[in-house]
Short mmCIF file of C-alpha atoms in Angstrom, two decimals:
data_model
loop_
_atom_site.label_atom_id
_atom_site.label_comp_id
_atom_site.label_asym_id
_atom_site.label_seq_id
_atom_site.Cartn_x
_atom_site.Cartn_y
_atom_site.Cartn_z
CA MET A 7 -27.46 29.09 -22.77
CA ALA A 8 -25.88 28.17 -26.14
CA ARG A 9 -26.03 24.47 -26.99
CA ASP A 10 -22.84 22.55 -27.62
CA SER A 11 -22.10 21.34 -31.15
CA TRP A 12 -19.81 19.01 -33.05
CA ALA A 13 -16.54 20.55 -34.19
CA SER A 14 -16.28 18.50 -37.41
CA ARG A 15 -18.18 16.09 -39.64
CA LEU A 16 -15.55 13.40 -39.05
CA GLY A 17 -15.98 13.81 -35.29
CA VAL A 18 -19.72 13.18 -35.30
CA ILE A 19 -19.37 10.20 -37.68
CA LEU A 20 -16.74 8.62 -35.41
CA ALA A 21 -18.89 9.33 -32.34
CA VAL A 22 -21.98 7.70 -33.87
CA ALA A 23 -19.90 4.79 -35.15
CA GLY A 24 -18.37 4.50 -31.67
CA SER A 25 -21.84 4.35 -30.17
CA ALA A 26 -22.67 1.44 -32.49
CA VAL A 27 -19.33 -0.39 -32.17
CA GLY A 28 -19.49 -2.15 -28.83
CA LEU A 29 -19.12 -5.54 -27.19
CA GLY A 30 -21.80 -7.01 -29.47
CA ASN A 31 -19.73 -6.48 -32.62
CA PHE A 32 -16.91 -8.69 -31.42
CA LEU A 33 -18.91 -11.21 -29.39
CA ARG A 34 -22.56 -11.37 -30.47
CA PHE A 35 -22.13 -11.24 -34.26
CA PRO A 36 -19.76 -14.25 -34.66
CA VAL A 37 -22.02 -16.36 -32.46
CA GLN A 38 -25.17 -15.37 -34.36
CA ALA A 39 -23.52 -16.12 -37.72
CA ALA A 40 -22.10 -19.48 -36.59
CA GLN A 41 -25.45 -20.58 -35.11
CA ASN A 42 -27.61 -19.47 -38.03
CA GLY A 43 -26.30 -20.92 -41.25
CA GLY A 44 -22.78 -19.48 -41.48
CA GLY A 45 -22.34 -17.61 -44.74
CA ALA A 46 -26.05 -18.03 -45.53
CA PHE A 47 -26.78 -15.86 -42.47
CA MET A 48 -25.36 -12.90 -44.36
CA ILE A 49 -28.27 -12.96 -46.81
CA PRO A 50 -30.97 -12.11 -44.22
CA TYR A 51 -28.35 -9.98 -42.42
CA PHE A 52 -27.85 -7.64 -45.38
CA VAL A 53 -31.54 -7.71 -46.29
CA SER A 54 -32.27 -6.54 -42.74
CA LEU A 55 -29.55 -3.91 -43.04
CA LEU A 56 -31.19 -2.49 -46.18
CA LEU A 57 -34.80 -2.68 -44.96
CA LEU A 58 -34.39 -2.00 -41.25
CA GLY A 59 -30.96 -0.72 -40.22
CA ILE A 60 -30.23 1.96 -42.81
CA PRO A 61 -33.79 3.40 -42.85
CA LEU A 62 -33.82 3.67 -39.05
CA MET A 63 -30.38 5.27 -39.08
CA TRP A 64 -31.53 7.93 -41.58
CA ILE A 65 -34.75 8.51 -39.63
CA GLU A 66 -32.91 9.06 -36.34
CA TRP A 67 -30.26 11.34 -37.86
CA THR A 68 -33.02 13.42 -39.50
CA LEU A 69 -35.34 13.60 -36.49
CA GLY A 70 -32.43 14.51 -34.21
CA ARG A 71 -31.22 17.31 -36.47
CA TYR A 72 -34.79 18.61 -36.86
CA GLY A 73 -35.46 18.66 -33.10
CA GLY A 74 -32.09 20.23 -32.40
CA GLY A 75 -33.19 23.20 -34.47
CA PHE A 76 -35.86 23.84 -31.82
CA GLY A 77 -33.36 23.49 -28.97
CA HIS A 78 -34.32 19.92 -28.05
CA GLY A 79 -31.70 17.19 -27.69
CA THR A 80 -33.83 14.31 -26.44
CA ALA A 81 -36.83 12.35 -27.68
CA PRO A 82 -39.59 14.11 -25.65
CA GLY A 83 -38.71 17.50 -27.12
CA ILE A 84 -37.92 16.13 -30.58
CA PHE A 85 -41.22 14.22 -30.75
CA HIS A 86 -43.07 17.33 -29.57
CA SER A 87 -41.37 19.39 -32.29
CA VAL A 88 -42.59 16.93 -34.93
CA TRP A 89 -46.17 16.72 -33.60
CA ASN A 90 -46.71 19.77 -31.40
CA LYS A 91 -50.49 19.53 -31.68
CA ASN A 92 -50.46 16.31 -29.67
CA ARG A 93 -49.94 16.98 -25.96
CA PHE A 94 -49.11 13.34 -25.16
CA ILE A 95 -46.49 12.50 -27.79
CA LYS A 96 -43.67 13.86 -25.63
CA TYR A 97 -44.36 11.15 -23.05
CA PHE A 98 -43.69 8.44 -25.63
CA GLY A 99 -40.26 10.05 -25.98
CA VAL A 100 -39.49 9.26 -22.34
CA ILE A 101 -38.30 5.85 -23.54
CA GLY A 102 -35.46 7.66 -25.36
CA ILE A 103 -34.07 8.85 -22.01
CA PHE A 104 -35.10 5.87 -19.91
CA GLY A 105 -33.54 3.28 -22.27
CA PRO A 106 -30.01 4.71 -22.41
CA LEU A 107 -29.98 5.39 -18.65
CA ALA A 108 -31.11 1.86 -17.76
CA ILE A 109 -28.70 0.24 -20.21
CA PHE A 110 -25.84 2.36 -18.85
CA VAL A 111 -26.63 1.10 -15.36
CA TYR A 112 -25.78 -2.52 -16.20
CA TYR A 113 -23.58 -2.07 -19.27
CA THR A 114 -20.98 -0.08 -17.31
CA PHE A 115 -20.48 -2.87 -14.79
CA ILE A 116 -19.96 -5.48 -17.53
CA GLU A 117 -17.73 -3.03 -19.40
CA SER A 118 -15.56 -2.73 -16.28
CA TRP A 119 -14.81 -6.45 -16.47
CA THR A 120 -13.05 -5.88 -19.78
CA LEU A 121 -10.77 -3.33 -18.12
CA GLY A 122 -10.13 -5.67 -15.22
CA PHE A 123 -9.43 -8.68 -17.43
CA GLY A 124 -7.27 -6.51 -19.69
CA VAL A 125 -5.05 -5.36 -16.82
CA LEU A 126 -4.94 -8.84 -15.26
CA GLY A 127 -4.18 -10.32 -18.67
CA LEU A 128 -1.23 -7.99 -19.27
CA MET A 129 0.06 -8.89 -15.81
CA GLY A 130 -0.14 -12.60 -16.67
CA LYS A 131 -2.70 -13.23 -13.93
CA LEU A 132 -5.08 -15.10 -16.27
CA LYS A 133 -2.52 -17.64 -17.45
CA ILE A 134 -3.27 -20.32 -14.85
CA ALA A 135 -7.05 -19.75 -14.86
CA ALA A 136 -7.19 -19.92 -18.67
CA ALA A 137 -5.64 -23.40 -18.71
CA ASP A 138 -9.09 -25.03 -19.02
CA LYS A 139 -12.77 -24.16 -19.24
CA ILE A 140 -13.72 -25.07 -15.67
CA SER A 141 -10.92 -22.98 -14.17
CA MET A 142 -11.77 -19.99 -16.36
CA GLN A 143 -15.48 -20.17 -15.53
CA LYS A 144 -14.63 -20.34 -11.84
CA PHE A 145 -12.31 -17.33 -12.20
CA LEU A 146 -15.06 -15.34 -13.94
CA THR A 147 -17.62 -16.23 -11.26
CA ASN A 148 -15.23 -15.22 -8.49
CA TYR A 149 -14.48 -11.96 -10.28
CA GLN A 150 -18.20 -11.17 -10.59
CA THR A 151 -19.12 -11.98 -7.00
CA HIS A 152 -16.09 -10.71 -5.04
CA LEU A 153 -15.76 -6.98 -4.53
CA TRP A 154 -12.01 -7.00 -4.91
CA PRO A 155 -10.71 -6.24 -7.50
CA SER A 156 -13.92 -5.99 -9.57
CA TYR A 157 -15.26 -2.98 -7.67
CA LEU A 158 -12.01 -1.08 -8.16
CA PHE A 159 -12.19 -1.57 -11.92
CA PHE A 160 -15.85 -0.56 -11.87
CA LEU A 161 -14.91 2.72 -10.14
CA LEU A 162 -12.20 3.37 -12.73
CA THR A 163 -14.60 2.62 -15.60
CA PHE A 164 -17.38 4.77 -14.16
CA THR A 165 -14.94 7.64 -13.60
CA ALA A 166 -13.62 7.37 -17.17
CA ASN A 167 -17.15 7.64 -18.58
CA ILE A 168 -18.03 10.62 -16.42
CA TYR A 169 -14.76 12.37 -17.27
CA VAL A 170 -15.44 12.10 -21.01
CA ILE A 171 -19.04 13.27 -20.69
CA PHE A 172 -18.12 16.12 -18.32
CA ASN A 173 -16.02 17.76 -21.02
CA GLY A 174 -18.99 18.13 -23.33
CA VAL A 175 -19.91 17.07 -26.84
CA SER A 176 -17.02 18.50 -28.86
CA LYS A 177 -14.29 18.57 -26.21
CA GLY A 178 -15.36 15.35 -24.54
CA ILE A 179 -17.21 12.80 -26.69
CA GLU A 180 -15.85 13.97 -30.05
CA LYS A 181 -12.27 14.37 -28.84
CA PHE A 182 -12.36 10.93 -27.22
CA SER A 183 -13.92 9.28 -30.29
CA ARG A 184 -11.33 10.81 -32.63
CA TRP A 185 -8.53 8.86 -30.96
CA ALA A 186 -10.46 5.92 -29.45
CA MET A 187 -11.96 4.70 -32.74
CA PRO A 188 -8.66 4.63 -34.71
CA THR A 189 -6.92 3.02 -31.73
CA LEU A 190 -9.66 0.42 -31.44
CA LEU A 191 -9.38 -0.30 -35.17
CA ILE A 192 -5.58 -0.71 -34.99
CA MET A 193 -5.87 -3.11 -32.03
CA ALA A 194 -8.53 -5.13 -33.84
CA VAL A 195 -6.46 -5.33 -37.03
CA ILE A 196 -3.40 -6.51 -35.05
CA LEU A 197 -5.48 -9.30 -33.51
CA MET A 198 -7.03 -10.19 -36.87
CA ILE A 199 -3.64 -10.42 -38.59
CA ARG A 200 -2.27 -12.54 -35.75
CA VAL A 201 -5.23 -14.91 -36.00
CA LEU A 202 -5.12 -15.15 -39.81
CA THR A 203 -1.38 -15.98 -39.74
CA LEU A 204 -1.76 -18.75 -37.17
CA GLY A 205 -2.14 -21.48 -39.76
CA ALA A 206 -2.39 -24.83 -37.98
CA PRO A 207 -0.94 -24.30 -34.47
CA TYR A 208 -0.71 -28.05 -33.79
CA PRO A 209 1.45 -29.96 -36.38
CA ASP A 210 -0.17 -33.28 -35.50
CA ARG A 211 -3.65 -31.83 -36.14
CA PRO A 212 -3.40 -30.13 -39.54
CA ASP A 213 -7.19 -29.83 -39.92
CA TRP A 214 -7.25 -27.57 -36.83
CA ASN A 215 -6.47 -24.42 -38.76
CA VAL A 216 -7.72 -20.89 -39.33
CA VAL A 217 -8.88 -21.56 -42.90
CA ASN A 218 -11.23 -24.28 -41.66
CA GLY A 219 -12.30 -21.91 -38.90
CA LEU A 220 -13.24 -19.29 -41.47
CA GLY A 221 -15.01 -22.01 -43.42
CA TYR A 222 -16.99 -23.03 -40.33
CA LEU A 223 -18.17 -19.43 -39.94
CA TRP A 224 -18.73 -18.49 -43.57
CA ASN A 225 -19.54 -21.66 -45.58
CA PRO A 226 -23.25 -21.26 -46.33
CA ASP A 227 -25.92 -23.65 -45.15
CA PHE A 228 -28.70 -22.45 -47.45
CA SER A 229 -31.26 -24.72 -45.78
CA ALA A 230 -31.09 -22.30 -42.83
CA LEU A 231 -32.80 -19.68 -44.98
CA LEU A 232 -36.02 -21.67 -44.71
CA ASN A 233 -35.99 -21.20 -40.94
CA PRO A 234 -37.86 -18.02 -39.83
CA LYS A 235 -35.72 -17.87 -36.67
CA VAL A 236 -32.62 -17.26 -38.79
CA TRP A 237 -34.24 -14.21 -40.40
CA LEU A 238 -35.39 -13.01 -36.99
CA ALA A 239 -31.87 -13.46 -35.59
CA ALA A 240 -30.39 -11.47 -38.48
CA ALA A 241 -32.88 -8.64 -38.03
CA GLY A 242 -32.16 -8.61 -34.29
CA GLN A 243 -28.42 -8.45 -34.87
CA ILE A 244 -28.77 -5.47 -37.24
CA PHE A 245 -31.02 -3.76 -34.73
CA PHE A 246 -28.55 -4.17 -31.87
CA THR A 247 -25.36 -3.51 -33.78
CA LEU A 248 -26.34 -0.07 -35.12
CA SER A 249 -27.58 1.30 -31.76
CA VAL A 250 -30.89 2.32 -33.31
CA GLY A 251 -34.02 2.52 -31.19
CA ILE A 252 -32.17 3.67 -28.08
CA GLY A 253 -32.42 7.43 -28.42
CA VAL A 254 -28.68 8.03 -28.57
CA ILE A 255 -28.46 8.92 -32.27
CA LEU A 256 -31.36 11.35 -31.85
CA THR A 257 -29.37 13.20 -29.21
CA TYR A 258 -26.09 13.11 -31.14
CA ALA A 259 -27.81 14.39 -34.29
CA SER A 260 -29.47 17.24 -32.38
CA TYR A 261 -26.06 18.96 -32.20
CA LEU A 262 -25.75 19.08 -36.00
CA LYS A 263 -26.09 22.20 -38.11
CA LYS A 264 -29.19 22.42 -40.31
CA THR A 265 -27.11 21.94 -43.47
CA HIS A 266 -25.23 18.86 -42.23
CA ASP A 267 -25.50 15.98 -44.70
CA VAL A 268 -27.30 13.28 -42.68
CA VAL A 269 -27.62 10.97 -45.70
CA LEU A 270 -23.87 10.60 -46.22
CA SER A 271 -23.03 10.73 -42.51
CA GLY A 272 -25.58 8.03 -41.72
CA LEU A 273 -24.23 5.76 -44.46
CA THR A 274 -20.63 6.37 -43.37
CA SER A 275 -21.32 5.47 -39.74
CA VAL A 276 -23.20 2.33 -40.82
CA SER A 277 -20.36 1.32 -43.17
CA THR A 278 -17.75 1.81 -40.43
CA ASN A 279 -19.73 -0.35 -38.02
CA GLU A 280 -20.32 -3.08 -40.62
CA PHE A 281 -16.65 -3.20 -41.64
CA ILE A 282 -15.56 -3.68 -38.03
CA GLU A 283 -18.27 -6.24 -37.31
CA VAL A 284 -18.31 -8.38 -40.46
CA VAL A 285 -14.74 -8.16 -41.76
CA ILE A 286 -12.68 -7.77 -38.59
CA ALA A 287 -14.73 -9.34 -35.78
CA GLY A 288 -15.75 -12.18 -38.07
CA SER A 289 -12.06 -12.97 -38.63
CA ILE A 290 -10.99 -13.14 -34.97
CA VAL A 291 -13.08 -15.11 -32.50
CA ILE A 292 -14.49 -18.19 -34.26
CA PRO A 293 -11.43 -18.86 -36.50
CA ALA A 294 -9.06 -18.60 -33.51
CA ALA A 295 -11.24 -20.86 -31.37
CA TYR A 296 -11.46 -23.42 -34.18
CA ALA A 297 -7.68 -23.49 -34.67
CA PHE A 298 -6.93 -24.10 -30.98
CA LEU A 299 -9.97 -26.01 -29.71
CA GLY A 300 -10.75 -28.04 -32.83
CA PRO A 301 -13.93 -28.97 -34.73
CA SER A 302 -15.32 -31.10 -31.90
CA GLN A 303 -15.55 -28.17 -29.48
CA ILE A 304 -16.33 -25.28 -31.82
CA GLY A 305 -20.04 -26.13 -31.93
CA GLU A 306 -20.20 -25.97 -28.15
CA VAL A 307 -18.31 -22.67 -28.23
CA ALA A 308 -20.80 -21.15 -30.68
CA LYS A 309 -23.76 -22.35 -28.63
CA SER A 310 -22.31 -21.07 -25.34
CA GLY A 311 -23.31 -17.52 -26.25
CA ALA A 312 -21.50 -14.22 -26.58
CA PHE A 313 -20.85 -13.81 -22.87
CA ASN A 314 -18.96 -17.06 -22.37
CA LEU A 315 -17.25 -16.59 -25.71
CA GLY A 316 -15.66 -13.32 -24.62
CA PHE A 317 -14.76 -14.03 -21.01
CA VAL A 318 -14.20 -17.81 -20.92
CA THR A 319 -13.37 -19.17 -24.38
CA MET A 320 -11.21 -16.30 -25.67
CA PRO A 321 -8.88 -16.23 -22.62
CA MET A 322 -8.36 -19.98 -23.12
CA VAL A 323 -7.60 -19.47 -26.81
CA LEU A 324 -5.33 -16.45 -26.30
CA ASN A 325 -3.46 -18.36 -23.59
CA ARG A 326 -2.24 -20.67 -26.37
CA PHE A 327 -0.95 -17.79 -28.50
CA PRO A 328 2.71 -16.82 -28.56
CA MET A 329 3.03 -13.87 -26.13
CA PRO A 330 -0.25 -14.80 -24.37
CA ALA A 331 -0.17 -11.94 -21.84
CA PHE A 332 0.15 -9.32 -24.59
CA PHE A 333 -2.65 -10.68 -26.78
CA THR A 334 -4.98 -11.36 -23.84
CA GLY A 335 -4.48 -7.81 -22.63
CA LEU A 336 -4.94 -6.47 -26.16
CA TRP A 337 -8.21 -8.37 -26.61
CA PHE A 338 -9.81 -7.12 -23.42
CA LEU A 339 -8.56 -3.55 -23.77
CA LEU A 340 -10.00 -3.57 -27.30
CA LEU A 341 -13.35 -4.59 -25.80
CA PHE A 342 -12.95 -1.90 -23.14
CA LEU A 343 -12.45 0.87 -25.70
CA ALA A 344 -15.41 -0.43 -27.71
CA GLY A 345 -17.46 -0.45 -24.52
CA VAL A 346 -16.59 3.11 -23.50
CA THR A 347 -17.36 4.58 -26.94
CA SER A 348 -20.81 3.03 -26.53
CA SER A 349 -21.42 3.82 -22.86
CA VAL A 350 -20.59 7.54 -23.09
CA SER A 351 -23.27 7.80 -25.76
CA LEU A 352 -25.76 6.27 -23.31
CA VAL A 353 -25.08 9.10 -20.85
CA GLN A 354 -25.62 12.00 -23.23
CA PRO A 355 -29.45 11.83 -23.57
CA ALA A 356 -29.96 12.30 -19.82
CA ILE A 357 -27.42 15.14 -19.73
CA ALA A 358 -29.01 16.82 -22.76
CA PHE A 359 -32.46 16.56 -21.14
CA LEU A 360 -31.27 18.34 -18.00
CA GLU A 361 -29.43 20.98 -20.02
CA ASP A 362 -32.10 21.68 -22.63
CA GLU A 363 -35.32 21.35 -20.64
CA PHE A 364 -34.18 22.56 -17.20
CA ASN A 365 -31.49 24.99 -18.38
CA LEU A 366 -28.87 23.42 -16.09
CA SER A 367 -25.16 23.93 -16.66
CA ARG A 368 -23.11 21.00 -17.94
CA ARG A 369 -21.42 20.72 -14.57
CA LYS A 370 -24.69 20.48 -12.59
CA ALA A 371 -26.23 18.06 -15.08
CA VAL A 372 -23.23 15.73 -14.94
CA VAL A 373 -23.11 15.83 -11.12
CA ILE A 374 -26.83 14.97 -10.87
CA PHE A 375 -26.48 12.14 -13.39
CA SER A 376 -23.33 10.80 -11.70
CA VAL A 377 -24.93 10.57 -8.27
CA ILE A 378 -28.18 8.99 -9.49
CA SER A 379 -26.55 6.49 -11.86
CA PHE A 380 -23.90 5.50 -9.30
CA VAL A 381 -26.63 4.69 -6.76
CA LEU A 382 -28.64 2.75 -9.35
CA ILE A 383 -25.64 0.64 -10.38
CA GLN A 384 -25.10 -0.71 -6.86
CA PRO A 385 -28.02 -3.22 -6.91
CA VAL A 386 -26.74 -4.46 -10.28
CA ILE A 387 -23.33 -5.16 -8.75
CA PHE A 388 -24.51 -6.75 -5.52
CA TYR A 389 -27.42 -8.71 -7.02
CA PHE A 390 -25.79 -9.62 -10.31
CA SER A 391 -25.99 -13.35 -9.64
CA ARG A 392 -29.73 -13.06 -8.88
CA GLY A 393 -30.79 -12.25 -12.44
CA VAL A 394 -30.97 -8.43 -12.32
CA VAL A 395 -28.99 -7.86 -15.53
CA ASP A 396 -30.89 -10.47 -17.57
CA GLU A 397 -34.19 -8.90 -16.51
CA MET A 398 -33.08 -5.36 -17.34
CA ASP A 399 -31.58 -6.42 -20.65
CA PHE A 400 -34.84 -8.07 -21.76
CA TRP A 401 -37.18 -5.18 -20.96
CA VAL A 402 -34.84 -2.28 -21.71
CA GLY A 403 -32.22 -3.68 -24.08
CA THR A 404 -34.72 -5.64 -26.19
CA VAL A 405 -38.43 -4.77 -25.86
CA ALA A 406 -38.10 -1.01 -25.24
CA LEU A 407 -35.74 -0.59 -28.21
CA VAL A 408 -38.18 -2.07 -30.70
CA VAL A 409 -41.15 -0.17 -29.24
CA PHE A 410 -39.23 3.12 -29.40
CA ALA A 411 -38.05 2.48 -32.96
CA LEU A 412 -41.62 1.71 -34.03
CA ILE A 413 -42.81 5.00 -32.51
CA GLU A 414 -40.03 6.85 -34.37
CA VAL A 415 -40.91 5.31 -37.72
CA ILE A 416 -44.63 6.00 -37.39
CA LEU A 417 -44.01 9.55 -36.23
CA PHE A 418 -41.55 10.22 -39.04
CA SER A 419 -43.32 8.52 -41.95
CA TRP A 420 -46.97 8.94 -41.06
CA VAL A 421 -47.31 11.96 -38.76
CA PHE A 422 -44.55 14.17 -40.12
CA GLY A 423 -45.45 12.82 -43.55
CA MET A 424 -43.17 11.30 -46.18
CA ASP A 425 -43.19 14.42 -48.36
CA ARG A 426 -41.91 16.65 -45.56
CA ALA A 427 -39.70 13.86 -44.24
CA TRP A 428 -38.12 13.29 -47.65
CA GLU A 429 -37.38 16.99 -48.00
CA GLU A 430 -35.94 17.15 -44.48
CA ILE A 431 -33.66 14.16 -45.03
CA HIS A 432 -32.17 15.73 -48.15
CA GLN A 433 -31.59 19.13 -46.55
CA GLY A 434 -27.90 19.79 -47.29
CA ALA A 435 -27.42 16.29 -48.76
CA ASP A 436 -25.00 15.58 -51.61
CA LEU A 437 -26.51 12.14 -52.21
CA GLN A 438 -30.03 11.33 -53.30
CA ILE A 439 -31.64 8.38 -51.53
CA PRO A 440 -33.37 5.97 -53.97
CA ARG A 441 -37.09 6.73 -54.02
CA ILE A 442 -37.90 3.11 -53.15
CA TYR A 443 -36.94 4.04 -49.59
CA ARG A 444 -40.06 6.22 -49.33
CA PHE A 445 -42.07 2.99 -49.55
CA ILE A 446 -39.65 1.07 -47.32
CA MET A 447 -39.69 3.67 -44.53
CA LYS A 448 -43.45 4.02 -44.57
CA TYR A 449 -44.51 0.40 -44.89
CA VAL A 450 -41.71 -2.18 -44.79
CA THR A 451 -39.66 -0.95 -41.82
CA PRO A 452 -42.64 -0.56 -39.43
CA LEU A 453 -44.01 -3.95 -40.52
CA LEU A 454 -40.66 -5.61 -39.80
CA LEU A 455 -40.51 -3.93 -36.37
CA ILE A 456 -44.00 -5.21 -35.51
CA ILE A 457 -43.04 -8.74 -36.59
CA ILE A 458 -39.85 -8.59 -34.50
CA LEU A 459 -41.68 -7.28 -31.42
CA VAL A 460 -44.50 -9.85 -31.61
CA SER A 461 -42.06 -12.70 -32.27
CA TRP A 462 -39.76 -11.78 -29.38
CA LEU A 463 -42.66 -11.46 -26.95
CA ALA A 464 -44.19 -14.73 -28.17
CA ASN A 465 -40.88 -16.54 -27.69
CA SER A 466 -40.21 -14.97 -24.28
CA LYS A 467 -43.10 -16.34 -22.22
CA GLU A 468 -40.66 -18.02 -19.83
CA ILE A 469 -38.98 -14.68 -19.14
CA ILE A 470 -42.24 -12.73 -18.84
CA PHE A 471 -43.85 -15.23 -16.46
CA MET A 472 -40.54 -16.04 -14.67
CA THR A 473 -40.98 -19.75 -15.36
CA ASN A 474 -37.28 -20.60 -15.06
CA VAL A 475 -36.45 -18.11 -12.31
CA PRO A 476 -35.42 -19.87 -9.07
CA PRO A 477 -37.87 -19.12 -6.23
CA GLU A 478 -35.19 -17.33 -4.20
CA ASN A 479 -34.54 -14.95 -7.12
CA LYS A 480 -38.16 -14.03 -7.88
CA PRO A 481 -38.35 -11.21 -5.30
CA VAL A 482 -35.22 -9.66 -6.85
CA VAL A 483 -36.61 -9.97 -10.38
CA LEU A 484 -39.94 -8.45 -9.32
CA ALA A 485 -38.11 -5.64 -7.52
CA THR A 486 -36.14 -5.00 -10.73
CA ARG A 487 -39.35 -4.73 -12.77
CA LEU A 488 -40.89 -2.41 -10.19
CA SER A 489 -37.75 -0.24 -10.19
CA LEU A 490 -37.89 0.07 -13.98
CA LEU A 491 -41.54 1.15 -13.83
CA ILE A 492 -40.77 3.70 -11.11
CA ALA A 493 -37.85 5.10 -13.15
CA LEU A 494 -40.11 5.40 -16.19
CA GLY A 495 -42.75 7.18 -14.09
CA VAL A 496 -40.23 9.60 -12.56
CA LEU A 497 -38.88 10.55 -15.99
CA ALA A 498 -42.44 11.09 -17.29
CA ALA A 499 -43.09 13.38 -14.30
CA LEU A 500 -39.90 15.32 -15.07
CA VAL A 501 -41.05 15.78 -18.66
CA LYS A 502 -44.37 17.16 -17.40
CA ILE A 503 -42.57 19.55 -15.03
CA ALA A 504 -40.19 20.66 -17.79
CA TRP A 505 -43.06 21.51 -20.17
CA ARG A 506 -45.02 23.31 -17.46
CA ARG A 507 -41.89 25.31 -16.68
CA ARG A 508 -41.41 26.08 -20.39
CA ARG A 509 -45.01 27.34 -20.72
CA GLN A 510 -44.56 29.58 -17.69
CA LEU A 511 -41.38 31.08 -19.11
CA GLU A 512 -43.01 31.63 -22.51
CA GLY A 513 -46.10 33.10 -20.87
#
């Protein structure tokens, strides 16, 4: 069965950029910058981009393209292609299927809230709730815990994801990304322009203005650079924002032709993501909140975290805009599009695994994935308030990502070897990567990943030992951990079956 492929270079760049551009760009980045030194945060941010983000992006694009040449679209097969003398390396690649699947399970439910809030916002249904913080928090809690209408919007969101993925790589993901990314960008620019032209919305409070809001976000506090946590936060933000360490880019890159320029494509997708995150997202949330809520509340807003910022603070702020229903709807539908471009990428590794290693048709693979993922999402929905999502996000959306990225870097730089790796990266490339990156990829990037992993684990003892988990929630949290281990074991067993089947067919 012939593998699918991208129809154009622009299509794959937009798809990879779409995978990276998600809820975190518009919600997590402004909070991280505001909490960690404002403009000074950008120094460790860009250092991390150069030493961690861009090298990992190039590594994943190159590994994916290389493995795709052997007919493998997921990490187990790609890792085996790189180190075929090691019979166990393919099992380390299981994380590259497990991670996207597990993240999809909870990300899709949260993503569906953006669709629900977008529709309700356009209908003017959020106007009363968004009058104050307490009312908005109560509205959000009710939305999360009551099946109607949240379950309806979940079904619509789930169906939209499956529809895109059902149509394949070029006719589904690429076609969707080619209109979704420009549309998302236009919506974001409209919101940014509206925010930047607000001035001082209250005549009697001239210091409550957008310029001061931008100053709050970007004026540098250089003393923050002496705090190791600021550097760690910057590295973490780069890691999350580029979607590296998940396994998605490996799969996307496996559909490239051997002569595709991964150097330029990788840089272009990174640049697109950074423009949207730093320039556009950085000009919307915090400045708007400062102009309407004032300097006394902006600190509390920044400390409340990305989640409350998006679903509690922003509805309150947008409710004070002229044409509040339009801008509230625009904000949440922007988040919805950003969410879908990310979530469809999370589906593709599992589909590619079933297609490539079990020779299933696209239709059968999508049906199997749809049934399994739909069943797995139900506990997330019904036990959301019991800490399921937080637990999954820590182990899968944080720890597993760094572990997987570390495996990739070691495999690429040390096992494959920098000489071969350097030649493979530049296959078909018009640009020459500075030779300093040979040293960075081999030594600096893995060292940074080890520091990040050790630091996160050291600072997460309360999560690991469930210190702050209410007694009534501990059985649910333990059940979540057990479920994750079982899922990991099942996928490892499927990898074993797939390779045994492959040997039989070759024999």
